[in-house]
mmCIF file of C-alpha atoms and ligand atoms in Angstrom:
data_model
loop_
_atom_site.group_PDB
_atom_site.id
_atom_site.type_symbol
_atom_site.label_atom_id
_atom_site.label_comp_id
_atom_site.label_asym_id
_atom_site.label_seq_id
_atom_site.Cartn_x
_atom_site.Cartn_y
_atom_site.Cartn_z
ATOM 1 C CA MET A 1 -31.036 -144.603 52.625
ATOM 2 C CA SER A 2 -29.560 -142.503 55.287
ATOM 3 C CA ASN A 3 -27.532 -140.650 52.788
ATOM 4 C CA THR A 4 -30.521 -139.547 50.895
ATOM 5 C CA LYS A 5 -32.525 -138.116 53.970
ATOM 6 C CA PRO A 6 -33.308 -134.398 53.558
ATOM 7 C CA LYS A 7 -31.403 -132.255 56.001
ATOM 8 C CA LEU A 8 -32.257 -129.036 57.822
ATOM 9 C CA ILE A 9 -29.876 -126.717 56.315
ATOM 10 C CA ASP A 10 -30.641 -123.029 56.932
ATOM 11 C CA ARG A 11 -29.846 -119.933 54.682
ATOM 12 C CA PHE A 12 -26.443 -119.589 56.560
ATOM 13 C CA ASN A 13 -25.369 -123.002 56.022
ATOM 14 C CA ARG A 14 -25.846 -124.244 59.372
ATOM 15 C CA GLN A 15 -27.384 -127.712 59.819
ATOM 16 C CA VAL A 16 -29.931 -128.320 62.636
ATOM 17 C CA THR A 17 -28.946 -131.625 64.268
ATOM 18 C CA TYR A 18 -30.169 -130.890 67.761
ATOM 19 C CA VAL A 19 -33.449 -130.165 69.141
ATOM 20 C CA ARG A 20 -34.394 -129.104 72.678
ATOM 21 C CA LEU A 21 -37.788 -130.219 73.220
ATOM 22 C CA SER A 22 -39.886 -128.924 76.255
ATOM 23 C CA VAL A 23 -42.125 -131.478 77.746
ATOM 24 C CA THR A 24 -43.697 -129.512 80.372
ATOM 25 C CA ASP A 25 -43.963 -125.805 81.463
ATOM 26 C CA ARG A 26 -44.709 -127.135 85.163
ATOM 27 C CA CYS A 27 -42.086 -127.385 87.901
ATOM 28 C CA ASP A 28 -41.814 -128.364 91.350
ATOM 29 C CA PHE A 29 -39.433 -125.496 91.821
ATOM 30 C CA ARG A 30 -39.685 -121.773 91.190
ATOM 31 C CA CYS A 31 -36.090 -120.491 90.741
ATOM 32 C CA VAL A 32 -35.669 -116.843 90.969
ATOM 33 C CA TYR A 33 -34.057 -116.172 87.625
ATOM 34 C CA CYS A 34 -36.598 -118.579 85.834
ATOM 35 C CA MET A 35 -40.068 -118.041 87.202
ATOM 36 C CA ALA A 36 -42.225 -115.550 89.192
ATOM 37 C CA GLU A 37 -43.394 -116.735 92.671
ATOM 38 C CA GLU A 38 -46.843 -116.951 91.048
ATOM 39 C CA MET A 39 -46.994 -118.730 87.863
ATOM 40 C CA THR A 40 -49.916 -119.389 85.931
ATOM 41 C CA PHE A 41 -49.306 -122.784 83.882
ATOM 42 C CA LEU A 42 -50.964 -123.634 80.448
ATOM 43 C CA PRO A 43 -53.981 -125.475 80.324
ATOM 44 C CA ARG A 44 -53.636 -128.703 79.228
ATOM 45 C CA SER A 45 -55.337 -128.450 75.935
ATOM 46 C CA GLN A 46 -52.604 -126.180 74.958
ATOM 47 C CA VAL A 47 -49.914 -128.416 75.636
ATOM 48 C CA LEU A 48 -48.638 -131.186 73.281
ATOM 49 C CA SER A 49 -49.680 -134.503 74.327
ATOM 50 C CA LEU A 50 -47.151 -137.354 74.860
ATOM 51 C CA GLU A 51 -47.891 -138.542 71.350
ATOM 52 C CA GLU A 52 -47.840 -135.394 69.686
ATOM 53 C CA LEU A 53 -44.371 -134.962 71.374
ATOM 54 C CA GLU A 54 -43.167 -138.163 70.055
ATOM 55 C CA LEU A 55 -44.520 -137.411 66.605
ATOM 56 C CA VAL A 56 -42.389 -134.220 66.429
ATOM 57 C CA ALA A 57 -39.316 -135.953 67.791
ATOM 58 C CA ARG A 58 -39.750 -138.388 65.163
ATOM 59 C CA ALA A 59 -40.100 -135.980 62.432
ATOM 60 C CA PHE A 60 -36.888 -134.229 63.371
ATOM 61 C CA VAL A 61 -35.032 -137.647 63.574
ATOM 62 C CA GLU A 62 -36.157 -138.340 60.070
ATOM 63 C CA LEU A 63 -34.759 -135.037 58.987
ATOM 64 C CA GLY A 64 -31.381 -135.652 60.469
ATOM 65 C CA VAL A 65 -31.575 -134.822 63.932
ATOM 66 C CA SER A 66 -29.402 -136.793 65.988
ATOM 67 C CA LYS A 67 -29.743 -135.242 69.291
ATOM 68 C CA ILE A 68 -32.803 -134.417 71.570
ATOM 69 C CA ARG A 69 -32.626 -132.868 75.076
ATOM 70 C CA LEU A 70 -35.878 -133.172 76.890
ATOM 71 C CA THR A 71 -36.463 -130.054 79.288
ATOM 72 C CA GLY A 72 -39.095 -127.909 80.617
ATOM 73 C CA GLY A 73 -40.034 -126.845 83.230
ATOM 74 C CA GLU A 74 -39.087 -129.883 84.975
ATOM 75 C CA PRO A 75 -39.410 -132.775 82.485
ATOM 76 C CA LEU A 76 -39.791 -135.611 85.234
ATOM 77 C CA VAL A 77 -42.887 -133.804 86.830
ATOM 78 C CA ARG A 78 -44.956 -134.727 83.467
ATOM 79 C CA HIS A 79 -47.298 -137.285 84.231
ATOM 80 C CA ASP A 80 -46.045 -140.599 82.247
ATOM 81 C CA VAL A 81 -43.222 -138.809 80.443
ATOM 82 C CA MET A 82 -41.111 -142.202 81.006
ATOM 83 C CA SER A 83 -43.211 -143.640 78.386
ATOM 84 C CA LEU A 84 -42.254 -140.820 75.984
ATOM 85 C CA ILE A 85 -38.874 -141.369 76.909
ATOM 86 C CA LYS A 86 -38.679 -145.132 76.471
ATOM 87 C CA ASN A 87 -40.250 -144.638 72.941
ATOM 88 C CA LEU A 88 -37.874 -141.908 72.011
ATOM 89 C CA GLY A 89 -34.915 -144.061 73.290
ATOM 90 C CA GLN A 90 -35.949 -146.577 70.417
ATOM 91 C CA LEU A 91 -35.762 -143.891 67.656
ATOM 92 C CA ASP A 92 -33.452 -145.131 64.972
ATOM 93 C CA GLY A 93 -31.099 -142.381 64.160
ATOM 94 C CA LEU A 94 -31.353 -140.644 67.559
ATOM 95 C CA THR A 95 -27.892 -141.177 69.062
ATOM 96 C CA ASP A 96 -27.970 -138.784 71.680
ATOM 97 C CA LEU A 97 -31.149 -138.679 74.000
ATOM 98 C CA THR A 98 -30.532 -136.370 76.993
ATOM 99 C CA LEU A 99 -32.394 -134.738 79.720
ATOM 100 C CA THR A 100 -32.079 -131.354 81.705
ATOM 101 C CA SER A 101 -33.475 -131.892 85.273
ATOM 102 C CA ASN A 102 -33.450 -130.256 88.547
ATOM 103 C CA GLY A 103 -32.782 -133.341 90.146
ATOM 104 C CA SER A 104 -35.650 -133.575 92.619
ATOM 105 C CA GLN A 105 -37.073 -136.761 91.288
ATOM 106 C CA LEU A 106 -33.879 -138.524 90.341
ATOM 107 C CA THR A 107 -33.505 -141.111 93.244
ATOM 108 C CA GLN A 108 -36.587 -142.685 91.586
ATOM 109 C CA TYR A 109 -35.988 -142.069 87.900
ATOM 110 C CA ALA A 110 -32.200 -142.117 87.261
ATOM 111 C CA GLN A 111 -31.919 -145.892 86.694
ATOM 112 C CA PRO A 112 -35.114 -146.219 84.465
ATOM 113 C CA LEU A 113 -33.660 -143.176 82.396
ATOM 114 C CA HIS A 114 -30.643 -145.064 81.940
ATOM 115 C CA ASP A 115 -32.618 -148.280 81.111
ATOM 116 C CA TYR A 116 -34.569 -146.488 78.567
ATOM 117 C CA GLY A 117 -31.339 -145.130 76.695
ATOM 118 C CA VAL A 118 -30.527 -141.638 78.287
ATOM 119 C CA ARG A 119 -26.819 -141.625 78.549
ATOM 120 C CA ARG A 120 -26.085 -138.043 79.414
ATOM 121 C CA ILE A 121 -27.923 -135.946 82.023
ATOM 122 C CA ASN A 122 -27.516 -132.328 83.099
ATOM 123 C CA ILE A 123 -28.778 -131.473 86.669
ATOM 124 C CA SER A 124 -29.203 -128.039 87.834
ATOM 125 C CA LEU A 125 -27.443 -127.096 91.313
ATOM 126 C CA ASP A 126 -26.974 -123.595 92.206
ATOM 127 C CA SER A 127 -25.958 -123.803 95.829
ATOM 128 C CA LEU A 128 -24.672 -126.383 98.485
ATOM 129 C CA GLN A 129 -25.945 -124.469 101.315
ATOM 130 C CA ALA A 130 -29.868 -125.668 102.118
ATOM 131 C CA ASP A 131 -31.069 -122.086 103.111
ATOM 132 C CA LYS A 132 -29.492 -120.457 99.987
ATOM 133 C CA PHE A 133 -30.471 -123.642 97.833
ATOM 134 C CA LYS A 134 -34.244 -122.744 99.241
ATOM 135 C CA ASN A 135 -33.763 -119.135 98.591
ATOM 136 C CA ILE A 136 -32.774 -119.333 95.009
ATOM 137 C CA THR A 137 -35.064 -122.229 94.225
ATOM 138 C CA ARG A 138 -37.932 -120.897 96.457
ATOM 139 C CA THR A 139 -39.178 -124.500 97.065
ATOM 140 C CA GLY A 140 -36.348 -126.805 96.597
ATOM 141 C CA ASP A 141 -34.881 -129.222 98.945
ATOM 142 C CA LEU A 142 -31.090 -129.541 98.558
ATOM 143 C CA ASN A 143 -30.841 -133.023 100.309
ATOM 144 C CA LYS A 144 -33.107 -134.621 97.618
ATOM 145 C CA VAL A 145 -31.283 -132.901 94.757
ATOM 146 C CA LEU A 146 -27.846 -134.240 96.139
ATOM 147 C CA ALA A 147 -29.328 -137.599 96.588
ATOM 148 C CA GLY A 148 -30.555 -137.590 92.912
ATOM 149 C CA ILE A 149 -27.037 -136.678 91.694
ATOM 150 C CA ASP A 150 -25.840 -139.569 93.459
ATOM 151 C CA ALA A 151 -28.468 -141.840 91.744
ATOM 152 C CA ALA A 152 -27.573 -140.481 88.542
ATOM 153 C CA ILE A 153 -23.671 -141.182 89.281
ATOM 154 C CA ALA A 154 -24.658 -144.799 90.639
ATOM 155 C CA ALA A 155 -26.953 -145.322 87.408
ATOM 156 C CA ASP A 156 -23.682 -145.175 85.558
ATOM 157 C CA PHE A 157 -24.497 -142.441 82.792
ATOM 158 C CA SER A 158 -21.749 -141.718 80.498
ATOM 159 C CA LYS A 159 -22.086 -138.225 81.511
ATOM 160 C CA VAL A 160 -23.511 -136.296 84.549
ATOM 161 C CA LYS A 161 -23.089 -132.411 84.467
ATOM 162 C CA ILE A 162 -24.101 -129.950 87.009
ATOM 163 C CA ASN A 163 -25.267 -126.612 85.546
ATOM 164 C CA ALA A 164 -25.103 -123.634 87.645
ATOM 165 C CA VAL A 165 -26.396 -120.109 87.538
ATOM 166 C CA ILE A 166 -24.399 -117.626 89.356
ATOM 167 C CA LEU A 167 -26.067 -114.467 90.698
ATOM 168 C CA LYS A 168 -23.864 -111.699 92.326
ATOM 169 C CA GLY A 169 -24.606 -111.325 95.957
ATOM 170 C CA ARG A 170 -26.291 -114.425 96.123
ATOM 171 C CA ASN A 171 -24.327 -117.555 95.292
ATOM 172 C CA ASP A 172 -21.234 -115.993 93.902
ATOM 173 C CA ASP A 173 -19.389 -116.924 97.006
ATOM 174 C CA GLU A 174 -20.110 -120.658 96.244
ATOM 175 C CA ILE A 175 -18.293 -120.817 92.807
ATOM 176 C CA LEU A 176 -15.136 -122.534 94.417
ATOM 177 C CA ASP A 177 -17.356 -125.033 96.347
ATOM 178 C CA LEU A 178 -19.410 -125.990 93.313
ATOM 179 C CA VAL A 179 -16.311 -126.691 91.272
ATOM 180 C CA ASN A 180 -14.877 -128.673 94.434
ATOM 181 C CA TYR A 181 -18.210 -130.717 94.609
ATOM 182 C CA ALA A 182 -17.999 -131.601 90.888
ATOM 183 C CA ARG A 183 -14.314 -132.544 91.161
ATOM 184 C CA ASP A 184 -15.091 -134.748 94.227
ATOM 185 C CA LYS A 185 -17.749 -136.411 92.141
ATOM 186 C CA LYS A 186 -15.763 -136.512 89.156
ATOM 187 C CA ILE A 187 -18.278 -134.910 87.097
ATOM 188 C CA ASP A 188 -18.253 -131.935 84.867
ATOM 189 C CA ILE A 189 -19.692 -128.608 85.912
ATOM 190 C CA ALA A 190 -20.924 -125.540 83.546
ATOM 191 C CA PHE A 191 -21.732 -122.084 84.767
ATOM 192 C CA ILE A 192 -24.654 -120.318 82.831
ATOM 193 C CA GLU A 193 -24.814 -116.558 82.547
ATOM 194 C CA GLU A 194 -28.182 -115.331 83.444
ATOM 195 C CA MET A 195 -30.650 -114.676 80.297
ATOM 196 C CA PRO A 196 -32.958 -111.914 80.296
ATOM 197 C CA LEU A 197 -35.996 -114.284 79.531
ATOM 198 C CA GLY A 198 -39.253 -113.284 81.207
ATOM 199 C CA LEU A 199 -40.057 -110.339 83.396
ATOM 200 C CA ILE A 200 -39.236 -110.867 86.768
ATOM 201 C CA ASP A 201 -39.370 -108.400 89.757
ATOM 202 C CA GLU A 202 -37.579 -110.431 92.220
ATOM 203 C CA HIS A 203 -34.280 -109.052 91.438
ATOM 204 C CA ASP A 204 -32.645 -106.787 88.996
ATOM 205 C CA ARG A 205 -30.777 -108.850 86.472
ATOM 206 C CA ALA A 206 -28.449 -106.232 85.431
ATOM 207 C CA LEU A 207 -27.164 -106.091 89.047
ATOM 208 C CA SER A 208 -26.965 -109.652 89.657
ATOM 209 C CA PHE A 209 -25.259 -110.746 86.304
ATOM 210 C CA CYS A 210 -21.924 -112.527 86.735
ATOM 211 C CA SER A 211 -20.192 -113.139 83.662
ATOM 212 C CA SER A 212 -18.358 -116.205 82.564
ATOM 213 C CA ASP A 213 -15.246 -114.034 82.477
ATOM 214 C CA GLU A 214 -15.529 -113.192 86.206
ATOM 215 C CA ILE A 215 -16.303 -117.004 87.044
ATOM 216 C CA ARG A 216 -13.375 -118.232 85.001
ATOM 217 C CA ASP A 217 -11.101 -115.876 87.034
ATOM 218 C CA ILE A 218 -12.081 -117.070 90.183
ATOM 219 C CA VAL A 219 -11.839 -120.702 89.242
ATOM 220 C CA SER A 220 -8.439 -120.235 87.535
ATOM 221 C CA GLN A 221 -6.969 -118.745 90.411
ATOM 222 C CA HIS A 222 -7.138 -122.196 92.157
ATOM 223 C CA TYR A 223 -7.072 -124.475 89.420
ATOM 224 C CA PRO A 224 -5.305 -123.623 86.310
ATOM 225 C CA LEU A 225 -7.874 -124.167 83.344
ATOM 226 C CA THR A 226 -6.719 -125.468 79.851
ATOM 227 C CA ALA A 227 -9.122 -124.611 77.029
ATOM 228 C CA THR A 228 -10.400 -127.806 75.523
ATOM 229 C CA ASP A 229 -11.485 -127.612 71.705
ATOM 230 C CA GLU A 230 -14.748 -129.375 72.540
ATOM 231 C CA THR A 231 -17.713 -127.692 70.896
ATOM 232 C CA THR A 232 -21.365 -128.468 71.298
ATOM 233 C CA GLY A 233 -22.370 -126.020 68.541
ATOM 234 C CA GLY A 234 -23.728 -123.925 71.415
ATOM 235 C CA PRO A 235 -22.635 -121.086 73.622
ATOM 236 C CA ALA A 236 -20.435 -123.356 75.878
ATOM 237 C CA SER A 237 -16.721 -123.738 76.138
ATOM 238 C CA TYR A 238 -15.063 -126.341 78.366
ATOM 239 C CA TYR A 239 -11.683 -126.267 80.240
ATOM 240 C CA SER A 240 -9.925 -129.255 81.785
ATOM 241 C CA MET A 241 -7.913 -129.122 85.061
ATOM 242 C CA ALA A 242 -4.422 -130.899 85.043
ATOM 243 C CA ASP A 243 -5.432 -133.028 88.384
ATOM 244 C CA SER A 244 -8.848 -134.088 87.548
ATOM 245 C CA PRO A 245 -11.338 -135.739 85.117
ATOM 246 C CA SER A 246 -13.914 -132.753 85.570
ATOM 247 C CA ARG A 247 -14.239 -130.351 82.955
ATOM 248 C CA VAL A 248 -15.300 -126.594 83.650
ATOM 249 C CA GLY A 249 -17.876 -125.345 81.204
ATOM 250 C CA PHE A 250 -19.253 -121.594 80.631
ATOM 251 C CA ILE A 251 -22.091 -120.923 78.830
ATOM 252 C CA SER A 252 -22.096 -117.380 77.700
ATOM 253 C CA PRO A 253 -24.850 -116.165 75.664
ATOM 254 C CA HIS A 254 -23.932 -112.642 76.508
ATOM 255 C CA SER A 255 -20.112 -112.309 76.352
ATOM 256 C CA HIS A 256 -19.442 -114.707 73.258
ATOM 257 C CA ASN A 257 -21.318 -114.686 70.161
ATOM 258 C CA PHE A 258 -21.771 -118.323 69.186
ATOM 259 C CA CYS A 259 -24.532 -117.972 66.799
ATOM 260 C CA HIS A 260 -22.578 -118.682 63.738
ATOM 261 C CA LEU A 261 -22.158 -122.368 65.284
ATOM 262 C CA CYS A 262 -25.882 -122.723 65.992
ATOM 263 C CA ASN A 263 -27.064 -126.225 65.307
ATOM 264 C CA ARG A 264 -30.261 -126.196 67.325
ATOM 265 C CA VAL A 265 -33.968 -125.311 67.514
ATOM 266 C CA ARG A 266 -36.325 -125.353 70.559
ATOM 267 C CA VAL A 267 -40.001 -126.582 70.680
ATOM 268 C CA THR A 268 -42.052 -125.079 73.376
ATOM 269 C CA VAL A 269 -44.611 -127.208 75.194
ATOM 270 C CA GLU A 270 -47.263 -125.361 73.135
ATOM 271 C CA GLY A 271 -45.555 -126.823 70.050
ATOM 272 C CA ARG A 272 -44.076 -123.504 68.970
ATOM 273 C CA LEU A 273 -40.764 -124.375 67.010
ATOM 274 C CA LEU A 274 -38.203 -121.549 67.990
ATOM 275 C CA LEU A 275 -35.817 -121.033 65.619
ATOM 276 C CA CYS A 276 -33.393 -118.858 67.971
ATOM 277 C CA LEU A 277 -33.450 -118.540 71.945
ATOM 278 C CA GLY A 278 -33.156 -114.867 71.494
ATOM 279 C CA ASN A 279 -35.626 -113.998 68.954
ATOM 280 C CA GLU A 280 -39.437 -114.483 68.717
ATOM 281 C CA HIS A 281 -39.580 -115.913 65.256
ATOM 282 C CA SER A 282 -41.500 -119.119 65.652
ATOM 283 C CA VAL A 283 -43.461 -121.472 63.850
ATOM 284 C CA ASP A 284 -46.752 -123.231 65.350
ATOM 285 C CA LEU A 285 -46.168 -126.989 64.958
ATOM 286 C CA ARG A 286 -48.992 -127.603 67.133
ATOM 287 C CA GLU A 287 -51.695 -126.334 64.538
ATOM 288 C CA VAL A 288 -50.159 -128.689 61.977
ATOM 289 C CA LEU A 289 -50.332 -131.544 64.430
ATOM 290 C CA ARG A 290 -53.835 -130.832 65.157
ATOM 291 C CA ASN A 291 -55.054 -130.575 61.471
ATOM 292 C CA HIS A 292 -53.152 -133.773 60.675
ATOM 293 C CA PRO A 293 -53.408 -135.977 63.658
ATOM 294 C CA GLY A 294 -50.914 -138.944 63.743
ATOM 295 C CA GLU A 295 -49.262 -137.769 60.402
ATOM 296 C CA LEU A 296 -45.654 -137.277 60.123
ATOM 297 C CA GLU A 297 -45.247 -135.831 56.629
ATOM 298 C CA PRO A 298 -47.091 -132.682 57.278
ATOM 299 C CA VAL A 299 -45.083 -131.909 60.589
ATOM 300 C CA LYS A 300 -41.860 -132.562 58.639
ATOM 301 C CA GLN A 301 -42.563 -130.175 55.831
ATOM 302 C CA ALA A 302 -43.573 -127.501 58.560
ATOM 303 C CA ILE A 303 -40.272 -128.254 59.895
ATOM 304 C CA ILE A 304 -38.268 -127.760 56.798
ATOM 305 C CA ASP A 305 -40.244 -124.598 55.665
ATOM 306 C CA ALA A 306 -39.369 -123.169 59.197
ATOM 307 C CA ILE A 307 -35.618 -123.585 59.032
ATOM 308 C CA GLU A 308 -35.657 -120.981 56.240
ATOM 309 C CA ILE A 309 -36.363 -118.277 58.559
ATOM 310 C CA LYS A 310 -33.806 -119.238 61.356
ATOM 311 C CA PRO A 311 -32.268 -115.799 62.156
ATOM 312 C CA GLU A 312 -28.653 -115.299 61.859
ATOM 313 C CA ARG A 313 -28.055 -114.237 65.385
ATOM 314 C CA HIS A 314 -29.453 -112.999 68.794
ATOM 315 C CA TYR A 315 -29.151 -109.835 70.649
ATOM 316 C CA PHE A 316 -29.599 -109.583 74.419
ATOM 317 C CA ASP A 317 -29.456 -106.424 76.329
ATOM 318 C CA LEU A 318 -29.795 -106.630 80.285
ATOM 319 C CA ASN A 319 -30.146 -102.868 80.356
ATOM 320 C CA ASP A 320 -33.365 -103.006 78.215
ATOM 321 C CA GLU A 321 -36.593 -104.215 78.724
ATOM 322 C CA PRO A 322 -36.450 -107.923 77.682
ATOM 323 C CA GLN A 323 -37.313 -108.485 74.321
ATOM 324 C CA ILE A 324 -38.208 -111.902 74.919
ATOM 325 C CA VAL A 325 -41.141 -112.024 77.348
ATOM 326 C CA ARG A 326 -41.343 -115.659 77.460
ATOM 327 C CA PHE A 327 -39.853 -117.324 80.799
ATOM 328 C CA MET A 328 -37.152 -119.782 80.414
ATOM 329 C CA ASN A 329 -39.777 -122.606 81.524
ATOM 330 C CA MET A 330 -41.880 -121.876 78.345
ATOM 331 C CA THR A 331 -38.708 -121.766 76.287
ATOM 332 C CA GLY A 332 -36.998 -124.871 77.370
ATOM 333 C CA GLY A 333 -33.776 -124.217 78.648
HETATM 334 N N1 SAM B 401 -36.187 -127.726 85.183
HETATM 335 C C1 SAM B 401 -34.838 -128.192 84.580
HETATM 336 C C2 SAM B 401 -33.663 -127.553 85.297
HETATM 337 O O1 SAM B 401 -33.810 -126.714 86.272
HETATM 338 O O2 SAM B 401 -32.392 -127.899 85.061
HETATM 339 C C3 SAM B 401 -34.952 -127.830 83.232
HETATM 340 C C4 SAM B 401 -35.368 -126.766 82.793
HETATM 341 S S1 SAM B 401 -34.476 -125.173 83.313
HETATM 342 C C5 SAM B 401 -35.359 -123.875 82.391
HETATM 343 C C6 SAM B 401 -32.862 -125.573 82.227
HETATM 344 C C7 SAM B 401 -31.781 -124.626 82.601
HETATM 345 O O3 SAM B 401 -32.044 -123.313 82.432
HETATM 346 C C8 SAM B 401 -31.373 -124.762 84.237
HETATM 347 O O4 SAM B 401 -30.037 -125.271 84.248
HETATM 348 C C9 SAM B 401 -31.670 -123.507 84.623
HETATM 349 O O5 SAM B 401 -30.858 -123.198 85.573
HETATM 350 C C10 SAM B 401 -31.541 -122.527 83.477
HETATM 351 N N2 SAM B 401 -32.320 -121.336 83.430
HETATM 352 C C11 SAM B 401 -33.477 -121.013 83.837
HETATM 353 N N3 SAM B 401 -33.788 -119.909 83.786
HETATM 354 C C12 SAM B 401 -32.584 -118.904 83.180
HETATM 355 C C13 SAM B 401 -32.334 -117.663 82.895
HETATM 356 N N4 SAM B 401 -33.177 -116.761 82.994
HETATM 357 N N5 SAM B 401 -30.890 -117.587 82.645
HETATM 358 C C14 SAM B 401 -30.094 -118.646 82.252
HETATM 359 N N6 SAM B 401 -30.339 -119.790 82.703
HETATM 360 C C15 SAM B 401 -31.591 -120.166 83.098
HETATM 361 FE FE1 SF4 B 402 -38.099 -125.112 87.458
HETATM 362 FE FE2 SF4 B 402 -35.764 -125.645 86.201
HETATM 363 FE FE3 SF4 B 402 -36.927 -123.383 86.009
HETATM 364 FE FE4 SF4 B 402 -35.948 -123.769 88.107
HETATM 365 S S1 SF4 B 402 -34.835 -123.666 86.281
HETATM 366 S S2 SF4 B 402 -38.087 -123.098 88.065
HETATM 367 S S3 SF4 B 402 -35.982 -126.130 88.194
HETATM 368 S S4 SF4 B 402 -37.575 -125.104 85.249
#
């Protein structure tokens, strides 16, 4: 049966096996690179219901997708999101159900997430200094997040990974501290280059931009880094250190073109299927879902048709006006 499943293969012979599903645009933080200070969130009617999200996930899994990452906004602030996660954890064929979280709710949810089948979790952490952490997240409490990371480690996920966005003049002096923190906890860390998603006036993205190459130079002066051949089909490259199980990753949408390996699509919380992070190409799955409530086949067909228009690659330019006006919390990081 599984051999006859239709697969999502695009015009460039890339198979889509990975979906990032945004479950909310809301968040308890307002990170300066992700959101404006004052945000207007979507009215509930425009957001996919938990049942619609589950149907979308089911459709993708029946089309050969084996990995789903829940993101947002902050996935864990969505009311009753754990019931969705529990149901997704039982989907046959979904071998990798993961989550990206800001960590603020993990003392409460880490263990239930693990119980429901989530095995890997990414947690964002940009600073280890409480005042700086507050300055970057605008509302975040560092101690809560650190306790959340400890709860995730205690819940025995097979992988806990820290994600850090480094901004020049802001937290670039903490690159080594963050690596040392990951080494102490025996977890991985990935540095993400800031992407020009959404118009922000809090800082100039071109001036704050810190490239993966710069960060790698700083880390490798203290810890020689050996490239691993692990690929996630995405923009990340991972390095190992001889004296630690922790790996250091670099997510570089600017400096390295990874589009030829791209195996992923995103679904926004409004049900827009985004075929490429850096392009506006999208297909409205919500319309299909609401025209055919509870039906799987129309959603599957819409997804199959959409994969035909997946663009070959993206172009980002920090010095231009962003071509992409949606914020990252709309896109799903
Ligand atoms: N709220 C969760 C969190 O912060 O982990 C999940 C959603 S967040 C949008 C996912 C990831 O995107 C986070 O690691 C965040 O640091 C990153 N991110 C947000 N805006 C970004 C931007 N403009 N450029 C690069 N990374 C960004
Ligand atoms: Fe919220 Fe995550 Fe965006 Fe920060 S990066 S504002 S935690 S969605």
